[in-house]
Every structure is written in structure tokens, then in C-alpha cells.
GROMACS .gro file of N, CA and C in nm:
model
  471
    1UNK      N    1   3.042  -2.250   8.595
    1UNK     CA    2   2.996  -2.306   8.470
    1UNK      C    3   2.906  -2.206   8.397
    2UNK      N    4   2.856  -2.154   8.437
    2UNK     CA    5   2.740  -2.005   8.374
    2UNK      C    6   2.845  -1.917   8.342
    3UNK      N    7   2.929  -1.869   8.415
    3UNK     CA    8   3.022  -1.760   8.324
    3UNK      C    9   3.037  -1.874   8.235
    4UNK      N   10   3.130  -1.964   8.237
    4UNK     CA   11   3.218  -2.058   8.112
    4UNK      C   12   3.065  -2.005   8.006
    5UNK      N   13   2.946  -2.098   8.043
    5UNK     CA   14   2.860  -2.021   7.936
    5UNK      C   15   2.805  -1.920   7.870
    6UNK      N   16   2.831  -1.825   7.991
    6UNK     CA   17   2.822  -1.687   7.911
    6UNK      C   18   2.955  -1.659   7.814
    7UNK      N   19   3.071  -1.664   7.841
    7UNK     CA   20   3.148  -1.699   7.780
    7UNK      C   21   3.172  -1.709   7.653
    8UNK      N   22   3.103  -1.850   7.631
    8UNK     CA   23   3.099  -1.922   7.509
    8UNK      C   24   3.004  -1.821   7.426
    9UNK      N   25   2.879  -1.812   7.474
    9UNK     CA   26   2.782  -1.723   7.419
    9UNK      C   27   2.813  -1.572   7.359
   10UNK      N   28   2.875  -1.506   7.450
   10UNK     CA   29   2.977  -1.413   7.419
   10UNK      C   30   3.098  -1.399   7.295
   11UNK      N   31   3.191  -1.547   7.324
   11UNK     CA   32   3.219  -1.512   7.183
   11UNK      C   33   3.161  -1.568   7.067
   12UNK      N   34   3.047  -1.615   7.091
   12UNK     CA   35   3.008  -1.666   6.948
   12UNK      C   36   2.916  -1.527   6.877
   13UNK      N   37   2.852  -1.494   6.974
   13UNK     CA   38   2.843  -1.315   6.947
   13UNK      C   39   2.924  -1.262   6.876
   14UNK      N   40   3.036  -1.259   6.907
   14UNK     CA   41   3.134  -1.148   6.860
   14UNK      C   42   3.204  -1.250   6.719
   15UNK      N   43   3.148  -1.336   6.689
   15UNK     CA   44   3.240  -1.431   6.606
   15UNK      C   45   3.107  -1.372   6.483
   16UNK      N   46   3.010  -1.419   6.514
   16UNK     CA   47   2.895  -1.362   6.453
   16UNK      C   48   2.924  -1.229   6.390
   17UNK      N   49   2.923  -1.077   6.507
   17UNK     CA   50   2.937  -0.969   6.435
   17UNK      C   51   3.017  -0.936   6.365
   18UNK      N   52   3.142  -1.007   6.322
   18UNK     CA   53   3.302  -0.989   6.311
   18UNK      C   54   3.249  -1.096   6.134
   19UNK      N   55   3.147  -1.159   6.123
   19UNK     CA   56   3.090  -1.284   5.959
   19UNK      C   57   3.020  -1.170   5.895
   20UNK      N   58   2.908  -1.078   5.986
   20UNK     CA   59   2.769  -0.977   5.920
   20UNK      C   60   2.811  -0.877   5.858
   21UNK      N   61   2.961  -0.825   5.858
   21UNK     CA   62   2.946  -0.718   5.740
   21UNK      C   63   2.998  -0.766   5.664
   22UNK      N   64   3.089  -0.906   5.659
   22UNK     CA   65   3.140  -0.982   5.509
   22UNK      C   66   3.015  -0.992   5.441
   23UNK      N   67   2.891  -1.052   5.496
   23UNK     CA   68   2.775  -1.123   5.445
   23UNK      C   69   2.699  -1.000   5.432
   24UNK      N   70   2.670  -0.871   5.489
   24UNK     CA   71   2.598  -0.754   5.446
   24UNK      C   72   2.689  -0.735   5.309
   25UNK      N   73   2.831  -0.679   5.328
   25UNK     CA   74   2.882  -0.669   5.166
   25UNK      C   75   2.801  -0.749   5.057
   26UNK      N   76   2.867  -0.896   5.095
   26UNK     CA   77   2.816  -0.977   4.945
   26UNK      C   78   2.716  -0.928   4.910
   27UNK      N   79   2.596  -0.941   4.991
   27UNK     CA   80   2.455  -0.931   4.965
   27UNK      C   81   2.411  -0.822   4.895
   28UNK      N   82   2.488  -0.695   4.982
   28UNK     CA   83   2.480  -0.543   4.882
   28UNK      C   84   2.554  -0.546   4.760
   29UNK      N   85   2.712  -0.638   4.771
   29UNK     CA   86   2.721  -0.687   4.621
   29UNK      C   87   2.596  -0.720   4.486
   30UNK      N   88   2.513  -0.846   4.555
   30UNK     CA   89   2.457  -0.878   4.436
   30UNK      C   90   2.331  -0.794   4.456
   31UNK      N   91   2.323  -0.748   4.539
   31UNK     CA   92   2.166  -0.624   4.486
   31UNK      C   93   2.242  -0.518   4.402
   32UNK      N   94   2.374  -0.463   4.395
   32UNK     CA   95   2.403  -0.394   4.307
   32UNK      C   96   2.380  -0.436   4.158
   33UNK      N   97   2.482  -0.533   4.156
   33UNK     CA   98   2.453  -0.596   4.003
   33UNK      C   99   2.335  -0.630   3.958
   34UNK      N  100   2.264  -0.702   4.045
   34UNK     CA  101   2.160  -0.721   3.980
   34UNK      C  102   2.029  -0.579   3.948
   35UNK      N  103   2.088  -0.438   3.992
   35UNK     CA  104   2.025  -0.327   3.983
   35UNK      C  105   2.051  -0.332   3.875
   36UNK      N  106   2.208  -0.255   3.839
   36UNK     CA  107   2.286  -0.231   3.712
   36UNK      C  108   2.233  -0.358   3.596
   37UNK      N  109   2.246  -0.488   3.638
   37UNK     CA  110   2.212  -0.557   3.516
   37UNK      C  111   2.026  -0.500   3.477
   38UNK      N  112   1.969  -0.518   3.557
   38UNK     CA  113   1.838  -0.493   3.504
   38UNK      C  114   1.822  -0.353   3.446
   39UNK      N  115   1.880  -0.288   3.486
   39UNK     CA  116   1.887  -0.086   3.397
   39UNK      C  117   1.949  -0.145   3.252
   40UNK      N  118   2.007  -0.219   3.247
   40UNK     CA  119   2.102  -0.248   3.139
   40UNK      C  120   2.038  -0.288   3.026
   41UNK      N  121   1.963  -0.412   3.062
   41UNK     CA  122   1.855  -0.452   2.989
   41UNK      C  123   1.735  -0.368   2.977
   42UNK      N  124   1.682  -0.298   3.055
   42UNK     CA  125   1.565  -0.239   3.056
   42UNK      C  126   1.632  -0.140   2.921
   43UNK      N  127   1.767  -0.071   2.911
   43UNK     CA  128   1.768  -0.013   2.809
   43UNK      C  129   1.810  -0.046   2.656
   44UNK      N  130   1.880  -0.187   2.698
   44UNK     CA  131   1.897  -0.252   2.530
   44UNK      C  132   1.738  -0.302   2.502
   45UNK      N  133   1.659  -0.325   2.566
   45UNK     CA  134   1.511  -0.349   2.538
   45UNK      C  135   1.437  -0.274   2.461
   46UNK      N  136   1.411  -0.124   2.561
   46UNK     CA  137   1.353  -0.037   2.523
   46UNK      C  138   1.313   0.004   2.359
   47UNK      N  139   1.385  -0.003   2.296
   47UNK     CA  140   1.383   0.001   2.116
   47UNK      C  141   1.287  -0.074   2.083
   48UNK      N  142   1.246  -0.223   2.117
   48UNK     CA  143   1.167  -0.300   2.102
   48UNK      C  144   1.037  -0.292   2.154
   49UNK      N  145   1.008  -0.193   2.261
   49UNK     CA  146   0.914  -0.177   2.304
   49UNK      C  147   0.913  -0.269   2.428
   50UNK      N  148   1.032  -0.313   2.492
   50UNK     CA  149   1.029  -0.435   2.657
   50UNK      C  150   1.113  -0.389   2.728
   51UNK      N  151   1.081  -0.403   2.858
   51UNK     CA  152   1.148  -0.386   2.987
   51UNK      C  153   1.182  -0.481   2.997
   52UNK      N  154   1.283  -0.498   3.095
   52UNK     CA  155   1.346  -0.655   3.121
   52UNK      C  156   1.215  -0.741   3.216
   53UNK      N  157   1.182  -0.698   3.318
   53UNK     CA  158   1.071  -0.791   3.348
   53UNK      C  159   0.964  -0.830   3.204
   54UNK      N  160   0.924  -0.733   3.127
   54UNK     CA  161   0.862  -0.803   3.022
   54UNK      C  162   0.921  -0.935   2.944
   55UNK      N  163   1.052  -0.869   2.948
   55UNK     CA  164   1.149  -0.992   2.854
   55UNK      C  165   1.136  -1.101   2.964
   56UNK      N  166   1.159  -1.120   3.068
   56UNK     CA  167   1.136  -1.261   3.183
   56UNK      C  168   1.042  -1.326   3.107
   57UNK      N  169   0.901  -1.244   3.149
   57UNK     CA  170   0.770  -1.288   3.163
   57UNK      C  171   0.780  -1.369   2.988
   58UNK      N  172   0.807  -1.312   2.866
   58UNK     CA  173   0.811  -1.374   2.757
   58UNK      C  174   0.945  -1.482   2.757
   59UNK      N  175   1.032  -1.480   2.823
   59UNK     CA  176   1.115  -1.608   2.816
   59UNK      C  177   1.098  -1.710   2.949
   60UNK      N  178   1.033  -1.660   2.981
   60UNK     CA  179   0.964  -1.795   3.083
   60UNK      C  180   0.867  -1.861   2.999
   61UNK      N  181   0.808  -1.795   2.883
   61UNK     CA  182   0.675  -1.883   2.807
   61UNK      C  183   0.756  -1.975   2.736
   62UNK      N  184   0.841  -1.884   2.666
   62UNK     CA  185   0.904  -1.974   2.567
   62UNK      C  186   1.002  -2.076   2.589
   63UNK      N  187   1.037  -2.100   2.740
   63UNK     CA  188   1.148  -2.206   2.762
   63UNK      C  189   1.044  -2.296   2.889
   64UNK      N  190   0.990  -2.267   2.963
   64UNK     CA  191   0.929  -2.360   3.033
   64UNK      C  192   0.750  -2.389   2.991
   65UNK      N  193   0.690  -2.453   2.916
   65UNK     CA  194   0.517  -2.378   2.876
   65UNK      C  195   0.536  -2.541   2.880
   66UNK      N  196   0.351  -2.610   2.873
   66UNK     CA  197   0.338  -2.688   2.873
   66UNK      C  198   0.204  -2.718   2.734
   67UNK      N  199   0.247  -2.822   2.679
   67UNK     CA  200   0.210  -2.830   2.537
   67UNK      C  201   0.033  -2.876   2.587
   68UNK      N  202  -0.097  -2.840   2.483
   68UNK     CA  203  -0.211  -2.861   2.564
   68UNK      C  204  -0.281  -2.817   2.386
   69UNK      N  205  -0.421  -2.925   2.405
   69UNK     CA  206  -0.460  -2.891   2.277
   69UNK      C  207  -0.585  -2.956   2.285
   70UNK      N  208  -0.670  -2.996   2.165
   70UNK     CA  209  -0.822  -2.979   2.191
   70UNK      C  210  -0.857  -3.099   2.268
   71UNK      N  211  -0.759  -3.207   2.277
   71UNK     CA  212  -0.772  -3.322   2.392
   71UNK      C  213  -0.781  -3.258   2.552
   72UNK      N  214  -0.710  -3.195   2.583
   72UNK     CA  215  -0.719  -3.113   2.658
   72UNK      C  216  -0.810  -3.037   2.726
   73UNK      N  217  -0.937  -2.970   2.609
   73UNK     CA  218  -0.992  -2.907   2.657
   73UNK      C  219  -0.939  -2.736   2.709
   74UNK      N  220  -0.787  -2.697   2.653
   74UNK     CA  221  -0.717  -2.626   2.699
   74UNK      C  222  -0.646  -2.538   2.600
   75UNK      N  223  -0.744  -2.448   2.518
   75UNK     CA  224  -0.662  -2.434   2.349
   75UNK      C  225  -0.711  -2.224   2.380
   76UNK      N  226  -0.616  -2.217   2.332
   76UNK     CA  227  -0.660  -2.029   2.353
   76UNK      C  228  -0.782  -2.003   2.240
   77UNK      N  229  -0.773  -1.885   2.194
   77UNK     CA  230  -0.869  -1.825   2.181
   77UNK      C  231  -0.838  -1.868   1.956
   78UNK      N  232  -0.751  -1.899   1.955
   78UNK     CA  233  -0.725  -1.928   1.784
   78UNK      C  234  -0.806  -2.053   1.818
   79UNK      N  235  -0.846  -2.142   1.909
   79UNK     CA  236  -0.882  -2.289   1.911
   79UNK      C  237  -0.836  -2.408   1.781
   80UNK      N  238  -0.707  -2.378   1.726
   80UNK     CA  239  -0.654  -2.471   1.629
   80UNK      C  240  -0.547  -2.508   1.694
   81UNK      N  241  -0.528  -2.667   1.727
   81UNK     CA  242  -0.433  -2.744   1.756
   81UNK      C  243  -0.314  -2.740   1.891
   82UNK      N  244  -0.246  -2.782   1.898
   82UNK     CA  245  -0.174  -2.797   2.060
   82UNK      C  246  -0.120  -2.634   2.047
   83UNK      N  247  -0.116  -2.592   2.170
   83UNK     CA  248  -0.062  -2.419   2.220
   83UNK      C  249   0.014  -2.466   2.315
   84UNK      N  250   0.167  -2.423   2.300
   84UNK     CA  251   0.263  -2.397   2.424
   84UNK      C  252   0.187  -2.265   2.531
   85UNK      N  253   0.210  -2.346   2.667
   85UNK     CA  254   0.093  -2.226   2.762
   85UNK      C  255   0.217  -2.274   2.942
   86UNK      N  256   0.155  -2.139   3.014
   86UNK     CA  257   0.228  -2.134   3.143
   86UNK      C  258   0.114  -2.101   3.227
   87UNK      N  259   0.070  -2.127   3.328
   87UNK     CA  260  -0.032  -2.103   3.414
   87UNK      C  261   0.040  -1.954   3.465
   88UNK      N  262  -0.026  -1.838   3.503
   88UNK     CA  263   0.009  -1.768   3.555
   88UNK      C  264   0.104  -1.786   3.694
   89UNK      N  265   0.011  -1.875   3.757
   89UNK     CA  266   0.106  -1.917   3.947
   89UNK      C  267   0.244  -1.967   3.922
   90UNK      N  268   0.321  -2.029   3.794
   90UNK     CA  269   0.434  -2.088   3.733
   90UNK      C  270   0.498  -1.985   3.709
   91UNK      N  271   0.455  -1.860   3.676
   91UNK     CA  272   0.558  -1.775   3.583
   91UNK      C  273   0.535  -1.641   3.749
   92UNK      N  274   0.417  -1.687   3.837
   92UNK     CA  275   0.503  -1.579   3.974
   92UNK      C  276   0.571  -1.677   4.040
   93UNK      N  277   0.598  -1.772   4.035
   93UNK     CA  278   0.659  -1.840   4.107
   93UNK      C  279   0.812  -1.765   4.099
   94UNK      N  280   0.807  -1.771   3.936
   94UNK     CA  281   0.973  -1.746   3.907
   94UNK      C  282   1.003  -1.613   3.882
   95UNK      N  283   0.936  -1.489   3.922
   95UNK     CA  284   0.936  -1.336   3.861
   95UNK      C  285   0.943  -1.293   3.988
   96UNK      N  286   0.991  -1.139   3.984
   96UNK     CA  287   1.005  -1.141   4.129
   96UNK      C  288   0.913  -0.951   4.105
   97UNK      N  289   0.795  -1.036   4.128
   97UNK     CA  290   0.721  -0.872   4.113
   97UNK      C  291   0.527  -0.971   4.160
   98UNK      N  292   0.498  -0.866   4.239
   98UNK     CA  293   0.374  -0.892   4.316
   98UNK      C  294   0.280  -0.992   4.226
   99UNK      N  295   0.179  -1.005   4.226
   99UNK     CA  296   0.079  -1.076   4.169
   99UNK      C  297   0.037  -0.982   4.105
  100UNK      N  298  -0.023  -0.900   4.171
  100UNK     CA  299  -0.080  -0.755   4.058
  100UNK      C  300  -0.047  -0.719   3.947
  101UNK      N  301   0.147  -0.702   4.014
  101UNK     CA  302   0.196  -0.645   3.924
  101UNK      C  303   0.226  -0.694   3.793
  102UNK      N  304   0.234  -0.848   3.861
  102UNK     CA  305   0.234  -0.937   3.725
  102UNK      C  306   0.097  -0.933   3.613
  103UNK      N  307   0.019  -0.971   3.681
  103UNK     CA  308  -0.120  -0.934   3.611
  103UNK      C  309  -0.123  -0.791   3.522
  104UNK      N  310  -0.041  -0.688   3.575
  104UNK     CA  311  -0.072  -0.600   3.509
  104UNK      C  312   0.022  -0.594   3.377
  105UNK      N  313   0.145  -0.646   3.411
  105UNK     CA  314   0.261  -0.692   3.289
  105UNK      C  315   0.199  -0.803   3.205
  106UNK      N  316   0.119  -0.879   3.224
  106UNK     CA  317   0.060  -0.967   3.142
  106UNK      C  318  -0.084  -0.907   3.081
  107UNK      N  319  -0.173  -0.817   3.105
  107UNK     CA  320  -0.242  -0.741   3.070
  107UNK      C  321  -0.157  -0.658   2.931
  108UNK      N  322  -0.084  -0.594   2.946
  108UNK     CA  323  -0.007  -0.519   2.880
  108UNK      C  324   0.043  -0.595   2.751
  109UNK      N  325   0.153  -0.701   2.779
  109UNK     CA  326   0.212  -0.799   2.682
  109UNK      C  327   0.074  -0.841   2.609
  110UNK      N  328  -0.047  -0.894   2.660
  110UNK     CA  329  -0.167  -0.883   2.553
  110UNK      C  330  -0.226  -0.801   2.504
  111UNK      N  331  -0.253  -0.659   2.546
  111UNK     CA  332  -0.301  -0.557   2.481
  111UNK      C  333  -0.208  -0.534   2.297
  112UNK      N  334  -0.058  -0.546   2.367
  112UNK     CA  335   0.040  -0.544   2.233
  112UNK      C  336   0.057  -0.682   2.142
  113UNK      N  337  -0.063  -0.766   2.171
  113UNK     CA  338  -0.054  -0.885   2.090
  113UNK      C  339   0.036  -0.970   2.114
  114UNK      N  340   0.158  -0.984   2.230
  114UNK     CA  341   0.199  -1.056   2.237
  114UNK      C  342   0.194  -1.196   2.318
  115UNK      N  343   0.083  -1.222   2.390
  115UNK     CA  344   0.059  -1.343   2.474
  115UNK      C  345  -0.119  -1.318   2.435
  116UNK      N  346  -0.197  -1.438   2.486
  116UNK     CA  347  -0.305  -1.433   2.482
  116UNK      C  348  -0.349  -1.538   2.651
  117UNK      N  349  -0.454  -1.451   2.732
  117UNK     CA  350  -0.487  -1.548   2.830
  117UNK      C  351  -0.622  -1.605   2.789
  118UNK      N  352  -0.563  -1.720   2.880
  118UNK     CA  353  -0.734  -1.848   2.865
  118UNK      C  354  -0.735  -1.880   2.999
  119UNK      N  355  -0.864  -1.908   3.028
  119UNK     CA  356  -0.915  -1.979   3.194
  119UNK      C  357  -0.876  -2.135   3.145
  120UNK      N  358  -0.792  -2.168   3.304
  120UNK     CA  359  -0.803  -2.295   3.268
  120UNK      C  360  -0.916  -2.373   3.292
  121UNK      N  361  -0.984  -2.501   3.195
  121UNK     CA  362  -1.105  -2.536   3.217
  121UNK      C  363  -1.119  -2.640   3.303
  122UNK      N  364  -1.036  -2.681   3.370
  122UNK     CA  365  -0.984  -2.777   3.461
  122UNK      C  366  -1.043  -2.747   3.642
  123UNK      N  367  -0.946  -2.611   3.592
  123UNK     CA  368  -0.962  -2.511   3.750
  123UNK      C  369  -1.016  -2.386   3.691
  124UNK      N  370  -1.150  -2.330   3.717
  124UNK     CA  371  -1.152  -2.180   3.666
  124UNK      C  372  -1.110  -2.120   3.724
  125UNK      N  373  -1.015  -2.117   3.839
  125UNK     CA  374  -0.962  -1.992   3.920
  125UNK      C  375  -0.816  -1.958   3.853
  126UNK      N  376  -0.803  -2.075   3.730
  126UNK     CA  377  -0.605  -2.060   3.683
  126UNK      C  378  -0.669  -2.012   3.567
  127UNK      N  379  -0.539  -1.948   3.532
  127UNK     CA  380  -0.530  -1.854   3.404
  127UNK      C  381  -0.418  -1.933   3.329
  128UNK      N  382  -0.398  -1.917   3.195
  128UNK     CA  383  -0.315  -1.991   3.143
  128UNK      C  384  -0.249  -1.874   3.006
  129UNK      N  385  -0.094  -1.858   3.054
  129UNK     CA  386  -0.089  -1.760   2.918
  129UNK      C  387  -0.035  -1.827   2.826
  130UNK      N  388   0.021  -1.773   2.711
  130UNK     CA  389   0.080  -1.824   2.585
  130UNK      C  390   0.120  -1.733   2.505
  131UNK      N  391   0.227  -1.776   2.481
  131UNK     CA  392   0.268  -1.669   2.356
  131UNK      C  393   0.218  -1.689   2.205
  132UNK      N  394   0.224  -1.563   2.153
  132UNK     CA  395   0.130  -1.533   2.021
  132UNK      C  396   0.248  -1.559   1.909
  133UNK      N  397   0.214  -1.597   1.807
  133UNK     CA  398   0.355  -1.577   1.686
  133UNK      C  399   0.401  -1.468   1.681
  134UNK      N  400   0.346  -1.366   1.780
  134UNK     CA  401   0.410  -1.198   1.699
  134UNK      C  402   0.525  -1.163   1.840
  135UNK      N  403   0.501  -1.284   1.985
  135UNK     CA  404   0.498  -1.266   2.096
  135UNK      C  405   0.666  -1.364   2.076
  136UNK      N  406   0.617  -1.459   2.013
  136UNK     CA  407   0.756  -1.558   2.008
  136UNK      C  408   0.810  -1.521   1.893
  137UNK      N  409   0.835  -1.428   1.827
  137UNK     CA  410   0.898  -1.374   1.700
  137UNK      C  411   0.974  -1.281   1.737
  138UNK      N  412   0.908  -1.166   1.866
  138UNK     CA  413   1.006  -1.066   1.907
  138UNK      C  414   1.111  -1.122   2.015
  139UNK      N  415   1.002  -1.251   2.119
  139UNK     CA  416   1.143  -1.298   2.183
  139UNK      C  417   1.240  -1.303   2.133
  140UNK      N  418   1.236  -1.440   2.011
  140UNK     CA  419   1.348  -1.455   1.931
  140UNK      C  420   1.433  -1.375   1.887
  141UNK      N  421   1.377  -1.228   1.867
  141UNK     CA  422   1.468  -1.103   1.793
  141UNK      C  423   1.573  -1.063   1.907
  142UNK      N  424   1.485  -1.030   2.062
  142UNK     CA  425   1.592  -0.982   2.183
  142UNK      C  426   1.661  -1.060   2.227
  143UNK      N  427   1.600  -1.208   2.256
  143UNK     CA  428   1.721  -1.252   2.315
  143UNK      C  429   1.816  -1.262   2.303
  144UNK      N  430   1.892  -1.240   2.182
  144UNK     CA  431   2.053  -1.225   2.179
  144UNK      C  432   2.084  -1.060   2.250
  145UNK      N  433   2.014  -1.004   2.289
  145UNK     CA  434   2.012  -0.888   2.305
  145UNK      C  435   2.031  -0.890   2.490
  146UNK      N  436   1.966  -0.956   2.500
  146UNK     CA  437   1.897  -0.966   2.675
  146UNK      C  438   2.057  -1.083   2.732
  147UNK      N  439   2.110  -1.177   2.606
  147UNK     CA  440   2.218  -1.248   2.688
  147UNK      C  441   2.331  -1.209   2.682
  148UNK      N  442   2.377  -1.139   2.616
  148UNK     CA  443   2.464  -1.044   2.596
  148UNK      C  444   2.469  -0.967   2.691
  149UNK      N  445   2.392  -0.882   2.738
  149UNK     CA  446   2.398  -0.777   2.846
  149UNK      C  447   2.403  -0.875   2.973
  150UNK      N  448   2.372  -0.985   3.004
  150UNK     CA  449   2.352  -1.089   3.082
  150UNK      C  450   2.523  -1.134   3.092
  151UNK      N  451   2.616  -1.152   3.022
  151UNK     CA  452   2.722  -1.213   2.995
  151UNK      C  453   2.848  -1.083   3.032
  152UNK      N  454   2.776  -0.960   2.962
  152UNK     CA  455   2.872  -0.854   2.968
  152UNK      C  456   2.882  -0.795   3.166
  153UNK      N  457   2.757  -0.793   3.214
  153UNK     CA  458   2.689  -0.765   3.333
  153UNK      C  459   2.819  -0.851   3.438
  154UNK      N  460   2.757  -0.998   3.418
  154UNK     CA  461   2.782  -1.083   3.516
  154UNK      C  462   2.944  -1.100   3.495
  155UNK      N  463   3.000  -1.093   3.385
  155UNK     CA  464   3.178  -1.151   3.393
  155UNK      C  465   3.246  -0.978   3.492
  156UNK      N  466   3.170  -0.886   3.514
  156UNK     CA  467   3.237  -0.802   3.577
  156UNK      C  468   3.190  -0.812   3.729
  157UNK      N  469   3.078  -0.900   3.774
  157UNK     CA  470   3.066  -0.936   3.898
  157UNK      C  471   2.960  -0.815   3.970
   0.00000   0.00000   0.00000
């Protein structure tokens, strides 16, 4: 009965190594594309002054933000009326770049006027960003830019 189980163990081994380079392929599949797609964008961007992680970080404000205003206690730095805003921990949740690094891409996107951060007054340890009209004006300009290369990218796999 121990051979029969070594056996079994044995070929599920070999059933295993015989699945890991289908599943190493795929996987090196989509780290390819998703290399090539991001060079892709990083260079239909570039003209505008955005890298594709910049473009994330500004279309994560503009499609997921949560509306907040002087009821709130939660208004940026214009302090007039409700501001679409994303807590920083929301937008690393969904980016795939360190905390730092994010911080430092969100540093940047405000230096160029396009987001503004506020402490949240709730929690002072959260940060809360938002996009600026000059911030949601250029989204609006790339994103036909950013889905396009998104569409052209992905139908070739």
C-alpha cells in the first residue's frame, strides 16, 4: 500500500510538471503584454506630459472618488462646495507601485496642478486626493488616447 502511495504521489508529480510550463507560458504571456501595453501608453502619453501609471492614478480619481463637502468637514484647499476625492489607501489598493512610490507620483501630479491633497479630518493619518479642473480636463483630453492603445494592445493578446 506505500508503494501504491508513492505511486499515486509520483504521478501526480509528474502530472503537475507536465501543467507548469503551460502555466509558466501563460503567465510570461501576460507579463509580456502587459510590458508592451504599458511602453505603449507611456509613449502616446508622453506629449501630454503622463506616464501611464500617472494616467491610472488620474483615472482612478475620476471614475471611483467619493463626493464630500463642507457637511463633511472634508473640502480641499479651494474650501467651496462638494469635491470628488479618493483616500490615498483606495487608489494603492488598485496601482501596482509601492506606497512611496505612489506618494511620490502623487507629489508630482500636484506640483503640476493636477490633484490637490487634504488630511482627512476624520482620521489624520488618511490623505485624501482630488482632482483639480486642470487635472480632470487633461484626463478627459488622454483618455481616448490611453483606450485606444488599451483596445489596439489587448485584441493582439
Amino acid at each position: 500500500m506505500v508503494n501504491n502511495g508513492r505511486i499515486l504521489c509520483y504521478r501526480a508529480d509528474m502530472a503537475a510538471e507536465k501543467v507548469a510550463p503551460r502555466l509558466e507560458d501563460q503567465w510570461r504571456d501576460i507579463l509580456s503584454v502587459h510590458a508592451r501595453t504599458m511602453c505603449e501608453i507611456d509613449r502616446e502619453l508622453h506629449p501630454h506630459g503622463l506616464g501611464a501609471s500617472d494616467f491610472e492614478v488620474l483615472d482612478i480619481l475620476a471614475s471611483t472618488t467619493t463626493t464630500t463637502g463642507p457637511d463633511s468637514d472634508s473640502v480641499t484647499s479651494t474650501g467651496s462646495g462638494p469635491v470628488e476625492q479618493c483616500r490615498v489607501q483606495n487608489i494603492a489598493d488598485r496601482v501596482h507601485l509601492s506606497q512611496s512610490a505612489l506618494s511620490r507620483l502623487i507629489g508630482r501630479l500636484e506640483k503640476e496642478g493636477l490633484v490637490e491633497r487634504s488630511v482627512c479630518q476624520e482620521d489624520r493619518r488618511g490623505v485624501w486626493v482630488a482632482l483639480t479642473g486642470k487635472g480632470r480636463d487633461l484626463h478627459t483630453e488622454v483618455r481616448p488616447l490611453q483606450r485606444a492603445v488599451l483596445a489596439r494592445m489587448l485584441a493582439k493578446g
